[in-house]
Coordinates of C-alpha atoms and ligand atoms in Angstrom, one line a residue:
M1 CA 26.4 -27.5 -3.0
A2 CA 28.7 -29.0 -5.6
D3 CA 28.5 -26.8 -8.7
Y4 CA 26.0 -24.3 -7.5
D5 CA 27.2 -20.7 -6.8
F6 CA 24.4 -20.1 -4.3
D7 CA 21.9 -21.9 -2.3
V8 CA 19.5 -19.0 -2.9
L9 CA 19.4 -16.3 -5.5
V10 CA 16.7 -13.7 -5.0
I11 CA 15.7 -11.5 -8.0
G12 CA 14.6 -8.1 -6.8
S13 CA 15.4 -6.3 -3.5
G14 CA 12.0 -4.9 -2.6
P15 CA 10.3 -5.7 0.8
G16 CA 9.8 -9.2 -0.5
G17 CA 13.2 -9.8 -1.9
Y18 CA 15.4 -8.2 0.6
V19 CA 13.5 -9.8 3.5
A20 CA 13.8 -13.3 1.8
A21 CA 17.5 -12.7 1.2
I22 CA 18.3 -11.7 4.9
R23 CA 16.1 -14.6 6.3
A24 CA 17.8 -17.2 4.0
A25 CA 21.2 -16.0 5.1
Q26 CA 20.1 -16.0 8.8
L27 CA 19.2 -19.7 8.2
G28 CA 22.7 -20.5 7.0
L29 CA 22.0 -20.5 3.2
K30 CA 24.6 -18.9 0.8
T31 CA 22.5 -16.1 -0.6
A32 CA 22.7 -13.5 -3.3
C33 CA 20.2 -10.8 -4.4
A34 CA 20.1 -9.3 -7.9
E35 CA 18.9 -5.8 -8.1
S36 CA 19.0 -3.5 -11.1
R37 CA 18.2 -0.2 -9.3
E38 CA 21.1 2.0 -7.9
T39 CA 19.8 1.4 -4.4
L40 CA 18.2 -1.6 -2.6
G41 CA 14.7 -1.6 -1.2
G42 CA 12.5 -1.8 -4.3
T43 CA 9.5 0.3 -5.0
C44 CA 8.5 0.6 -1.4
L45 CA 11.7 2.2 -0.1
N46 CA 12.7 4.1 -3.1
V47 CA 9.5 5.4 -4.7
G48 CA 6.6 4.0 -2.7
C49 CA 5.7 3.6 1.0
I50 CA 8.6 5.5 2.4
P51 CA 8.8 8.7 0.3
S52 CA 5.0 8.9 0.2
K53 CA 4.7 8.7 4.0
A54 CA 7.5 11.2 4.4
L55 CA 5.5 13.7 2.3
L56 CA 2.1 12.8 3.9
N57 CA 3.6 13.5 7.3
A58 CA 5.2 16.7 6.2
S59 CA 2.2 18.1 4.4
E60 CA 0.0 17.3 7.4
K61 CA 2.3 19.4 9.6
Y62 CA 2.2 22.2 7.1
E63 CA -1.6 22.2 7.0
E64 CA -1.9 22.0 10.8
V65 CA -0.1 25.3 11.1
H66 CA -1.2 27.0 7.9
S67 CA -4.9 26.2 8.3
G68 CA -4.9 27.7 11.8
L69 CA -5.7 24.4 13.3
L70 CA -2.8 24.6 15.8
A71 CA -4.0 28.1 16.8
K72 CA -7.1 26.5 18.2
Y73 CA -4.9 24.6 20.6
G74 CA -3.2 27.8 21.6
V75 CA -0.2 27.3 19.4
K76 CA 0.2 30.5 17.4
A77 CA 2.5 30.7 14.4
E78 CA 2.9 33.8 12.2
N79 CA 4.3 34.2 8.6
V80 CA 3.9 30.4 7.9
S81 CA 5.3 29.6 4.5
L82 CA 6.1 26.5 2.6
D83 CA 9.7 25.5 1.9
L84 CA 9.1 22.7 -0.7
D85 CA 12.7 22.1 -1.2
A86 CA 13.2 21.4 2.5
M87 CA 10.1 19.1 2.4
H88 CA 11.6 17.2 -0.5
G89 CA 14.9 17.2 1.4
Q90 CA 13.5 15.3 4.3
R91 CA 11.8 12.8 1.9
I92 CA 15.1 12.1 0.2
E93 CA 16.9 11.7 3.5
A94 CA 14.3 9.2 4.7
V95 CA 14.8 7.2 1.5
K96 CA 18.6 7.4 1.8
G97 CA 18.6 6.3 5.4
L98 CA 16.4 3.3 4.8
T99 CA 17.8 2.0 1.4
G100 CA 21.4 2.5 3.0
G101 CA 20.1 0.4 5.9
I102 CA 19.3 -2.6 3.7
E103 CA 22.8 -2.4 2.2
F104 CA 24.1 -2.5 5.7
L105 CA 21.9 -5.4 6.6
F106 CA 23.0 -7.2 3.5
K107 CA 26.7 -6.8 4.4
K108 CA 26.0 -7.8 8.1
N109 CA 24.2 -11.0 6.9
K110 CA 26.6 -11.7 4.1
V111 CA 24.0 -11.4 1.3
E112 CA 25.9 -10.7 -1.9
W113 CA 24.3 -7.9 -4.0
L114 CA 24.6 -8.8 -7.8
K115 CA 24.1 -5.4 -9.4
G116 CA 22.2 -5.5 -12.7
R117 CA 19.1 -6.9 -14.4
A118 CA 18.6 -10.6 -14.0
S119 CA 17.3 -12.9 -16.7
F120 CA 16.9 -16.7 -16.8
E121 CA 19.2 -18.8 -18.9
S122 CA 17.6 -22.0 -17.6
A123 CA 15.7 -23.1 -14.5
D124 CA 18.7 -22.8 -12.3
T125 CA 20.9 -20.4 -14.1
V126 CA 20.5 -16.6 -14.3
K127 CA 22.5 -14.0 -16.0
V128 CA 22.9 -10.7 -14.0
A129 CA 24.7 -8.0 -16.1
D130 CA 27.9 -9.8 -17.3
R131 CA 27.9 -12.6 -14.7
T132 CA 26.1 -15.9 -14.9
V133 CA 25.3 -17.7 -11.7
R134 CA 23.7 -21.1 -10.8
A135 CA 21.5 -21.3 -7.8
K136 CA 19.8 -24.2 -6.1
N137 CA 16.8 -22.0 -5.4
I138 CA 15.7 -18.9 -7.1
I139 CA 13.1 -16.5 -5.7
I140 CA 11.4 -14.2 -8.1
A141 CA 10.6 -11.0 -6.3
T142 CA 10.5 -8.5 -9.1
G143 CA 7.6 -6.5 -7.9
S144 CA 5.3 -4.3 -10.0
S145 CA 5.2 -1.1 -12.1
V146 CA 2.7 1.5 -12.9
T147 CA -0.1 0.4 -15.2
P148 CA -0.1 2.9 -18.2
L149 CA -3.3 4.4 -19.5
P150 CA -3.4 3.7 -23.3
G151 CA -2.9 6.9 -25.3
V152 CA -1.7 8.9 -22.2
A153 CA 2.1 9.4 -22.2
I154 CA 3.8 9.9 -18.9
D155 CA 6.4 12.7 -19.2
Q156 CA 7.0 13.1 -15.4
K157 CA 6.4 16.9 -15.8
V158 CA 2.8 17.6 -16.7
V159 CA 1.6 14.0 -16.8
V160 CA 3.1 12.0 -14.0
D161 CA 2.9 8.6 -12.3
S162 CA 3.4 8.1 -8.6
T163 CA 7.1 8.5 -8.9
G164 CA 6.7 11.9 -10.6
A165 CA 4.0 13.0 -8.2
L166 CA 6.4 12.5 -5.3
E167 CA 8.9 14.9 -6.8
L168 CA 6.9 17.8 -8.2
P169 CA 9.1 20.9 -8.0
R170 CA 6.2 23.3 -7.2
V171 CA 2.6 22.9 -5.9
P172 CA 0.4 22.5 -9.0
G173 CA -2.5 25.0 -9.3
H174 CA -4.9 22.2 -10.4
L175 CA -3.9 18.5 -9.9
V176 CA -6.2 16.1 -11.7
V177 CA -5.8 12.5 -10.5
I178 CA -6.9 9.6 -12.8
G179 CA -7.9 6.8 -10.5
G180 CA -9.5 7.1 -7.1
G181 CA -7.5 4.3 -5.5
V182 CA -4.9 4.2 -2.8
I183 CA -2.2 6.2 -4.7
G184 CA -4.5 8.8 -6.0
L185 CA -6.1 9.6 -2.6
E186 CA -2.7 9.6 -0.7
L187 CA -0.8 11.7 -3.2
G188 CA -3.9 13.8 -4.0
S189 CA -4.1 14.5 -0.2
V190 CA -0.4 15.6 -0.1
W191 CA -0.8 18.2 -2.8
G192 CA -4.2 19.3 -1.6
R193 CA -2.8 20.0 1.8
L194 CA 0.0 22.0 0.2
G195 CA -2.5 24.2 -1.6
A196 CA -3.4 22.5 -4.9
R197 CA -7.0 22.2 -6.2
V198 CA -7.4 18.4 -6.6
T199 CA -9.9 16.6 -8.8
V200 CA -10.1 12.9 -8.8
V201 CA -11.6 11.2 -11.8
E202 CA -12.7 7.6 -11.0
Y203 CA -14.2 5.2 -13.5
L204 CA -16.3 3.3 -10.9
D205 CA -19.2 4.8 -8.9
Q206 CA -17.2 4.9 -5.7
L207 CA -13.6 5.4 -4.5
L208 CA -11.4 2.6 -3.2
P209 CA -12.6 -0.5 -5.0
G210 CA -12.3 -3.6 -2.9
M211 CA -13.0 -1.8 0.4
D212 CA -16.1 -2.2 2.5
G213 CA -19.1 -0.3 1.1
D214 CA -19.7 1.8 4.2
V215 CA -16.0 2.7 4.2
R216 CA -16.1 3.8 0.6
K217 CA -19.2 6.0 1.1
E218 CA -17.8 7.6 4.2
A219 CA -14.4 8.2 2.6
A220 CA -15.9 10.0 -0.3
K221 CA -17.8 12.2 2.1
L222 CA -14.7 13.0 4.0
F223 CA -12.5 13.7 1.0
K224 CA -15.2 16.1 -0.4
K225 CA -15.4 17.8 3.0
Q226 CA -11.6 18.3 2.7
G227 CA -12.1 20.1 -0.7
M228 CA -11.3 17.3 -3.1
E229 CA -13.5 17.3 -6.2
L230 CA -14.7 13.8 -7.1
R231 CA -15.8 12.9 -10.6
L232 CA -17.1 9.4 -10.0
S233 CA -18.4 7.1 -12.8
T234 CA -16.3 9.1 -15.2
K235 CA -13.7 8.0 -17.7
V236 CA -10.8 9.9 -19.3
T237 CA -10.8 9.5 -23.0
G238 CA -7.8 11.5 -23.8
V239 CA -5.1 13.9 -22.4
T240 CA -3.3 16.5 -24.5
V241 CA -0.4 18.5 -23.2
N242 CA 0.2 22.1 -24.4
G243 CA 3.4 23.5 -22.9
D244 CA 3.0 23.3 -19.2
K245 CA -0.7 22.5 -19.1
A246 CA -2.9 19.5 -19.9
T247 CA -6.4 19.2 -21.2
L248 CA -8.3 16.1 -20.3
T249 CA -11.3 14.9 -22.1
I250 CA -13.7 13.1 -19.9
E251 CA -17.1 11.5 -20.3
P252 CA -19.5 9.4 -18.1
S253 CA -18.2 5.8 -17.8
A254 CA -21.4 4.5 -19.3
G255 CA -21.0 6.9 -22.3
G256 CA -22.6 10.4 -22.8
A257 CA -21.5 13.9 -23.4
A258 CA -17.9 14.6 -23.3
E259 CA -16.3 17.6 -21.4
T260 CA -12.9 18.9 -20.8
L261 CA -10.8 19.6 -17.7
E262 CA -7.7 21.8 -17.6
A263 CA -4.9 20.7 -15.3
D264 CA -1.4 21.8 -14.3
V265 CA -0.4 18.3 -13.5
V266 CA -2.2 14.9 -14.2
L267 CA -1.4 12.0 -12.0
V268 CA -2.0 8.6 -13.6
S269 CA -2.8 6.1 -10.8
I270 CA -4.9 3.4 -12.2
G271 CA -3.2 0.4 -10.7
R272 CA 0.1 -1.5 -11.0
R273 CA 1.1 -4.6 -13.0
P274 CA 3.7 -7.4 -12.3
N275 CA 7.2 -7.0 -13.6
T276 CA 8.2 -10.0 -15.7
D277 CA 9.4 -8.3 -18.8
G278 CA 13.0 -9.3 -19.7
L279 CA 13.1 -12.1 -17.1
A280 CA 13.0 -14.7 -19.9
L281 CA 10.6 -16.9 -17.9
D282 CA 10.2 -19.2 -20.8
K283 CA 13.9 -20.3 -20.5
A284 CA 13.0 -21.5 -17.0
G285 CA 9.9 -23.2 -18.1
L286 CA 7.6 -20.8 -16.5
A287 CA 4.7 -18.8 -17.8
T288 CA 2.5 -16.0 -16.3
N289 CA -1.3 -16.1 -15.8
A290 CA -3.8 -13.9 -17.7
R291 CA -3.1 -11.1 -15.3
G292 CA 0.7 -11.3 -15.9
Q293 CA 1.3 -12.8 -12.4
I294 CA 3.4 -15.8 -11.5
E295 CA 1.2 -18.4 -9.8
V296 CA 2.5 -20.1 -6.6
D297 CA 1.2 -22.7 -4.2
D298 CA 0.8 -22.4 -0.5
E299 CA 4.5 -22.8 0.0
L300 CA 5.2 -20.0 -2.5
A301 CA 6.7 -22.5 -5.0
T302 CA 6.1 -22.0 -8.7
A303 CA 5.3 -24.8 -11.2
V304 CA 9.1 -25.4 -11.7
K305 CA 10.9 -27.1 -8.9
G306 CA 13.5 -24.8 -7.2
I307 CA 11.8 -21.6 -8.4
W308 CA 9.7 -19.6 -6.0
A309 CA 7.9 -16.3 -6.3
I310 CA 6.7 -13.7 -3.8
G311 CA 5.2 -10.2 -3.5
D312 CA 3.6 -8.0 -6.1
V313 CA 4.6 -10.3 -8.9
T314 CA 2.3 -13.0 -7.5
P315 CA -1.5 -12.9 -7.0
G316 CA -2.9 -11.1 -3.9
P317 CA -2.9 -7.6 -2.6
M318 CA 0.1 -5.5 -3.7
L319 CA 1.3 -4.5 -0.3
A320 CA 4.8 -4.3 1.3
H321 CA 4.0 -6.3 4.4
K322 CA 2.4 -9.1 2.3
A323 CA 5.7 -9.3 0.3
E324 CA 7.8 -9.2 3.5
D325 CA 5.8 -12.0 5.2
E326 CA 6.1 -14.1 2.0
G327 CA 9.8 -13.3 2.0
I328 CA 10.2 -14.8 5.5
A329 CA 8.0 -17.8 4.6
V330 CA 9.7 -18.6 1.4
A331 CA 13.2 -18.6 3.0
E332 CA 11.9 -20.8 5.8
N333 CA 10.3 -23.3 3.3
I334 CA 13.6 -23.5 1.3
A335 CA 15.5 -24.1 4.6
G336 CA 13.2 -27.0 5.3
L337 CA 11.1 -25.3 7.9
T338 CA 7.4 -24.5 7.7
G339 CA 6.8 -21.0 6.4
I340 CA 3.2 -19.9 6.3
V341 CA 1.4 -16.7 5.3
N342 CA -2.3 -16.5 6.3
H343 CA -3.6 -14.6 3.2
D344 CA -7.0 -14.2 4.9
V345 CA -5.6 -11.8 7.4
I346 CA -3.6 -9.2 5.6
P347 CA -4.3 -5.7 6.8
S348 CA -4.4 -2.7 4.4
V349 CA -4.1 0.9 5.2
V350 CA -4.8 4.0 3.2
Y351 CA -2.6 6.8 4.8
T352 CA -4.9 9.7 4.3
H353 CA -6.2 11.9 7.1
P354 CA -8.0 10.2 8.7
E355 CA -6.5 6.9 7.9
I356 CA -8.6 4.1 6.4
A357 CA -7.8 0.5 7.4
A358 CA -9.2 -2.9 6.9
V359 CA -8.5 -6.6 7.6
G360 CA -10.5 -9.6 6.6
L361 CA -13.8 -9.7 4.7
T362 CA -16.0 -6.6 3.8
E363 CA -19.6 -6.8 4.7
E364 CA -20.5 -7.6 1.1
Q365 CA -18.0 -10.5 0.9
A366 CA -19.0 -11.7 4.4
K367 CA -22.7 -11.9 3.3
E368 CA -21.7 -13.8 0.2
K369 CA -19.2 -16.2 1.7
V370 CA -20.7 -16.8 5.2
G371 CA -24.4 -15.8 4.9
E372 CA -25.6 -14.9 8.3
I373 CA -23.5 -12.2 9.9
K374 CA -23.7 -9.6 12.7
V375 CA -22.3 -6.1 12.4
G376 CA -21.2 -3.8 15.1
K377 CA -20.4 -0.1 14.4
F378 CA -19.0 2.6 16.7
P379 CA -18.5 6.2 15.6
M380 CA -15.2 8.0 16.5
L381 CA -17.3 11.0 17.6
A382 CA -18.3 9.0 20.7
N383 CA -14.6 8.0 21.5
S384 CA -13.2 10.1 24.3
R385 CA -9.7 10.4 22.8
A386 CA -11.0 11.4 19.3
K387 CA -13.2 14.0 21.0
T388 CA -10.4 15.3 23.1
I389 CA -8.1 16.0 20.2
G390 CA -10.9 17.3 18.0
E391 CA -10.6 14.5 15.3
K392 CA -14.0 12.9 15.4
D393 CA -14.4 11.7 11.8
G394 CA -14.9 8.0 11.1
F395 CA -16.0 4.8 12.7
V396 CA -15.0 1.2 13.6
K397 CA -17.0 -1.6 12.1
V398 CA -16.7 -5.2 13.2
I399 CA -18.2 -8.0 11.3
A400 CA -18.7 -11.4 12.9
D401 CA -20.2 -14.8 11.9
A402 CA -23.7 -14.8 13.4
K403 CA -23.4 -18.5 14.4
T404 CA -19.9 -18.7 15.8
D405 CA -19.3 -15.0 16.7
R406 CA -15.9 -15.4 15.0
V407 CA -14.6 -12.1 13.7
L408 CA -14.6 -12.0 9.9
G409 CA -13.5 -8.5 9.2
V410 CA -12.8 -5.1 10.8
H411 CA -12.9 -1.8 9.0
I412 CA -11.8 1.5 10.5
I413 CA -11.7 5.1 9.5
A414 CA -9.9 7.1 12.2
V415 CA -6.8 9.3 12.5
P416 CA -4.6 6.3 13.7
A417 CA -6.6 3.6 11.9
G418 CA -3.3 2.1 10.6
T419 CA -2.1 1.5 14.1
M420 CA -5.5 0.4 15.4
I421 CA -6.0 -2.3 12.7
A422 CA -3.0 -4.3 14.1
Q423 CA -5.1 -5.4 17.2
A424 CA -7.9 -6.5 14.9
A425 CA -5.4 -8.5 12.7
Q426 CA -4.0 -10.2 15.7
A427 CA -7.4 -11.0 17.2
M428 CA -8.4 -12.6 13.8
E429 CA -5.1 -14.5 13.6
F430 CA -5.9 -16.0 17.0
G431 CA -9.4 -16.9 15.8
A432 CA -11.1 -14.3 18.2
T433 CA -14.8 -13.9 18.6
S434 CA -16.3 -10.4 18.9
E435 CA -16.9 -11.3 22.6
D436 CA -13.2 -11.8 23.1
I437 CA -12.5 -8.3 21.8
A438 CA -15.4 -6.8 23.8
Y439 CA -14.1 -8.4 27.0
T440 CA -10.4 -7.4 26.5
C441 CA -9.5 -4.5 28.7
H442 CA -8.5 -1.5 26.6
A443 CA -6.5 1.5 28.0
H444 CA -8.4 4.7 28.4
P445 CA -8.5 7.1 26.8
T446 CA -7.4 5.6 23.5
H447 CA -8.7 5.3 20.0
S448 CA -8.6 1.6 20.3
E449 CA -11.5 1.7 22.8
A450 CA -13.6 2.3 19.7
V451 CA -12.6 -1.2 18.5
K452 CA -13.8 -2.7 21.8
E453 CA -17.1 -0.8 21.6
A454 CA -17.7 -1.8 18.0
A455 CA -17.2 -5.4 19.2
M456 CA -19.7 -4.8 22.0
A457 CA -22.1 -3.5 19.4
V458 CA -21.9 -6.8 17.5
R459 CA -23.4 -8.7 20.4
D460 CA -25.4 -6.1 22.3
K461 CA -24.8 -2.4 23.0
P462 CA -21.8 -0.2 23.4
I463 CA -21.7 2.0 26.4
H464 CA -20.8 5.4 25.1
I465 CA -23.6 5.9 22.4
Ligands
FAD501 P1 9.2 -4.1 -5.4 O1 9.2 -3.4 -4.1 O2 8.5 -3.6 -6.5 O3 10.7 -4.5 -5.7 C1 11.0 -5.3 -6.8 C2 12.4 -4.9 -7.2 O4 12.9 -5.8 -8.2 C3 12.7 -3.5 -7.7 O5 13.6 -2.8 -7.0 C4 13.2 -3.7 -9.2 O6 14.1 -2.8 -9.6 C5 13.7 -5.1 -9.1 N1 13.7 -5.9 -10.3 C6 12.6 -6.1 -11.1 N2 13.0 -6.9 -12.2 C7 14.3 -7.2 -12.0 C8 15.3 -7.9 -12.7 N3 14.9 -8.6 -13.9 N4 16.5 -8.0 -12.2 C9 16.9 -7.3 -11.1 N5 16.1 -6.6 -10.4 C10 14.8 -6.5 -10.8 N6 2.5 -0.8 0.3 C11 2.3 -0.8 1.6 O7 2.1 -1.9 2.2 N7 2.2 0.3 2.3 C12 2.3 1.6 1.7 O8 2.3 2.5 2.3 C13 2.6 1.6 0.3 N8 2.7 2.8 -0.3 C14 3.0 2.9 -1.6 C15 3.1 4.0 -2.2 C16 3.4 4.1 -3.6 C17 3.5 5.5 -4.2 C18 3.6 2.9 -4.4 C19 3.9 2.9 -5.8 C20 3.4 1.7 -3.8 C21 3.2 1.6 -2.4 N9 3.0 0.4 -1.7 C22 2.7 0.4 -0.4 C23 3.1 -0.9 -2.4 C24 4.5 -1.5 -2.2 O9 5.5 -0.6 -2.6 C25 4.6 -2.8 -2.9 O10 3.6 -3.7 -2.6 C26 6.0 -3.5 -2.5 O11 7.0 -2.7 -2.8 C27 6.1 -4.8 -3.2 O12 7.3 -5.4 -2.9 P2 8.0 -6.4 -3.8 O13 9.3 -6.9 -3.0 O14 7.1 -7.5 -4.3 O15 8.5 -5.6 -5.1
NAI502 P1 -5.7 1.0 -7.1 O1 -6.0 -0.3 -7.8 O2 -5.7 1.2 -5.7 O3 -6.6 2.2 -7.7 C1 -6.8 2.4 -9.0 C2 -8.1 3.1 -9.3 O4 -8.1 3.5 -10.6 C3 -9.3 2.2 -9.1 O5 -10.2 2.9 -8.3 C4 -9.9 2.0 -10.4 O6 -11.3 1.8 -10.5 C5 -9.5 3.3 -11.1 N1 -9.3 3.2 -12.6 C6 -8.8 2.2 -13.3 N2 -8.8 2.5 -14.6 C7 -9.3 3.8 -14.7 C8 -9.5 4.7 -15.8 N3 -9.2 4.4 -17.0 N4 -10.0 5.9 -15.5 C9 -10.3 6.2 -14.2 N5 -10.2 5.4 -13.2 C10 -9.6 4.2 -13.4 O7 -4.3 1.4 -7.8 P2 -3.1 2.6 -7.4 O8 -3.8 3.6 -6.6 O9 -2.5 2.9 -8.6 O10 -2.2 1.8 -6.4 C11 -1.5 0.6 -7.0 C12 -1.2 -0.3 -5.9 O11 -0.2 0.2 -5.0 C13 -2.4 -0.7 -5.0 O12 -2.8 -2.0 -5.4 C14 -2.0 -0.7 -3.6 O13 -2.0 -2.0 -3.0 C15 -0.5 -0.2 -3.7 N6 -0.4 0.9 -2.8 C16 -0.6 0.7 -1.4 C17 -0.5 1.8 -0.6 C18 -0.8 1.5 0.8 O14 -0.8 0.4 1.3 N7 -1.0 2.5 1.6 C19 -0.2 3.1 -1.0 C20 -0.1 3.2 -2.4 C21 -0.1 2.1 -3.3

């Protein structure tokens, strides 16, 4: 290693960075990870996946009791009330436990945490706070931050981003969500369940861009049924804050008469953008593409030898598991092994109730890319387990190549869709046909039987409908 301080320096300790650092250390490489936050774990563990899922789960429990749903099952509860401080307490505990866990894993694997912001001095030298280190390999895993809405200032009180929306000190009377994507629907669902009136303002004519058309339509129907007000094809042209209230000016996306909406809290969730500010990429000889991302090849190498990039800062879906898998692959590539991520099979899950999950091509994409396709659909209302527990919303949709029968995409709306999608991803990774899924024995009674029946519907007929 001659005059290098480290074999590998990872910048950023999110799911991409911390996994890359641990894997590199496991492979015998002397590894450090620079992180400017007070705690390790990045967006996902600190202000993303983990705290949001802690609140989603807690708010579901509250709603089950409060709405009288549990009473239907013979579980009676009286004087139900919300202790929001306790709910936030368990969220904070979940984050503390997991971020502390990464610190423990760093120590266990001898990954050195360099505390502070990192910026390049040259292609192999990085300054972190007041220390300058040289590394043979540098992995950029700096993640992403909230995309701001021009002219709308986030104050984290009345106008919040996802971080503020996780920490609201009281349930807002009216929450207006700008952007009907994943964050808007997940966090809108949390506060809706806890009693807020929720209005989602979405620029496009449907929620959840990028998802399968049938799924987007069905999701909109379900969210409306749950009481969410949807203002589709609508744009926000201004937000003014007066004390503890906000007034939004909205108009049709295509132009037309403006109107106003009053809100107690406005959540801006119109997407996220890669973090490269302050990295001094130019000193390393690197540049970003038009979308601000760092381009990489199949091995996750950038245009500069010895510099690699993974996760939200690179093209592709901004998902924790994509970042994690890239973290493992990049460390293996640096160690001289063969690290591969199959970017065609990355599942995505929206953790609403029911959950919405997808892997592979949508029907629209499959028609465009493959041409002749076959589609099998099975409704959850015909699935015995869904019926038994009284949660019958949703469906499973399997899309296959008409010529080869190979599965191209699977889309699910069901209470445990996030768990069910794993079998679809595995089947696709193994190059399965719809017949393979249809003839795989599935345990009864499980929600997963709906995947089998949707696969049967691709080729012929399912049994239970
Ligand atoms: P990040 O997790 O963003 O980590 C990057 C880290 O780098 C940060 O800690 C940052 O402080 C640090 N950093 C940046 N620049 C520097 C620098 N110059 N020097 C030192 N450190 C630096 N994804 C899912 O798959 N499932 C979910 O359920 C899910 N829920 C989410 C909920 C919310 C509210 C949000 C906002 C996101 C959610 N995501 C979810 C997305 C997920 O959080 C990201 O895809 C994931 O965190 C990306 O990982 P990463 O390692 O690329 O970057
Ligand atoms: P998103 O890209 O999912 O949704 C943004 C929405 O805002 C889109 O529907 C878009 O059409 C709309 N929009 C954009 N500009 C607008 C405007 N001016 N007015 C009204 N609507 C507008 O982004 P989101 O929800 O902010 O999430 C960011 C990222 O975080 C996502 O890419 C997602 O991958 C990740 N994430 C993943 C989660 C999961 O896996 N469960 C949970 C939360 C976030």
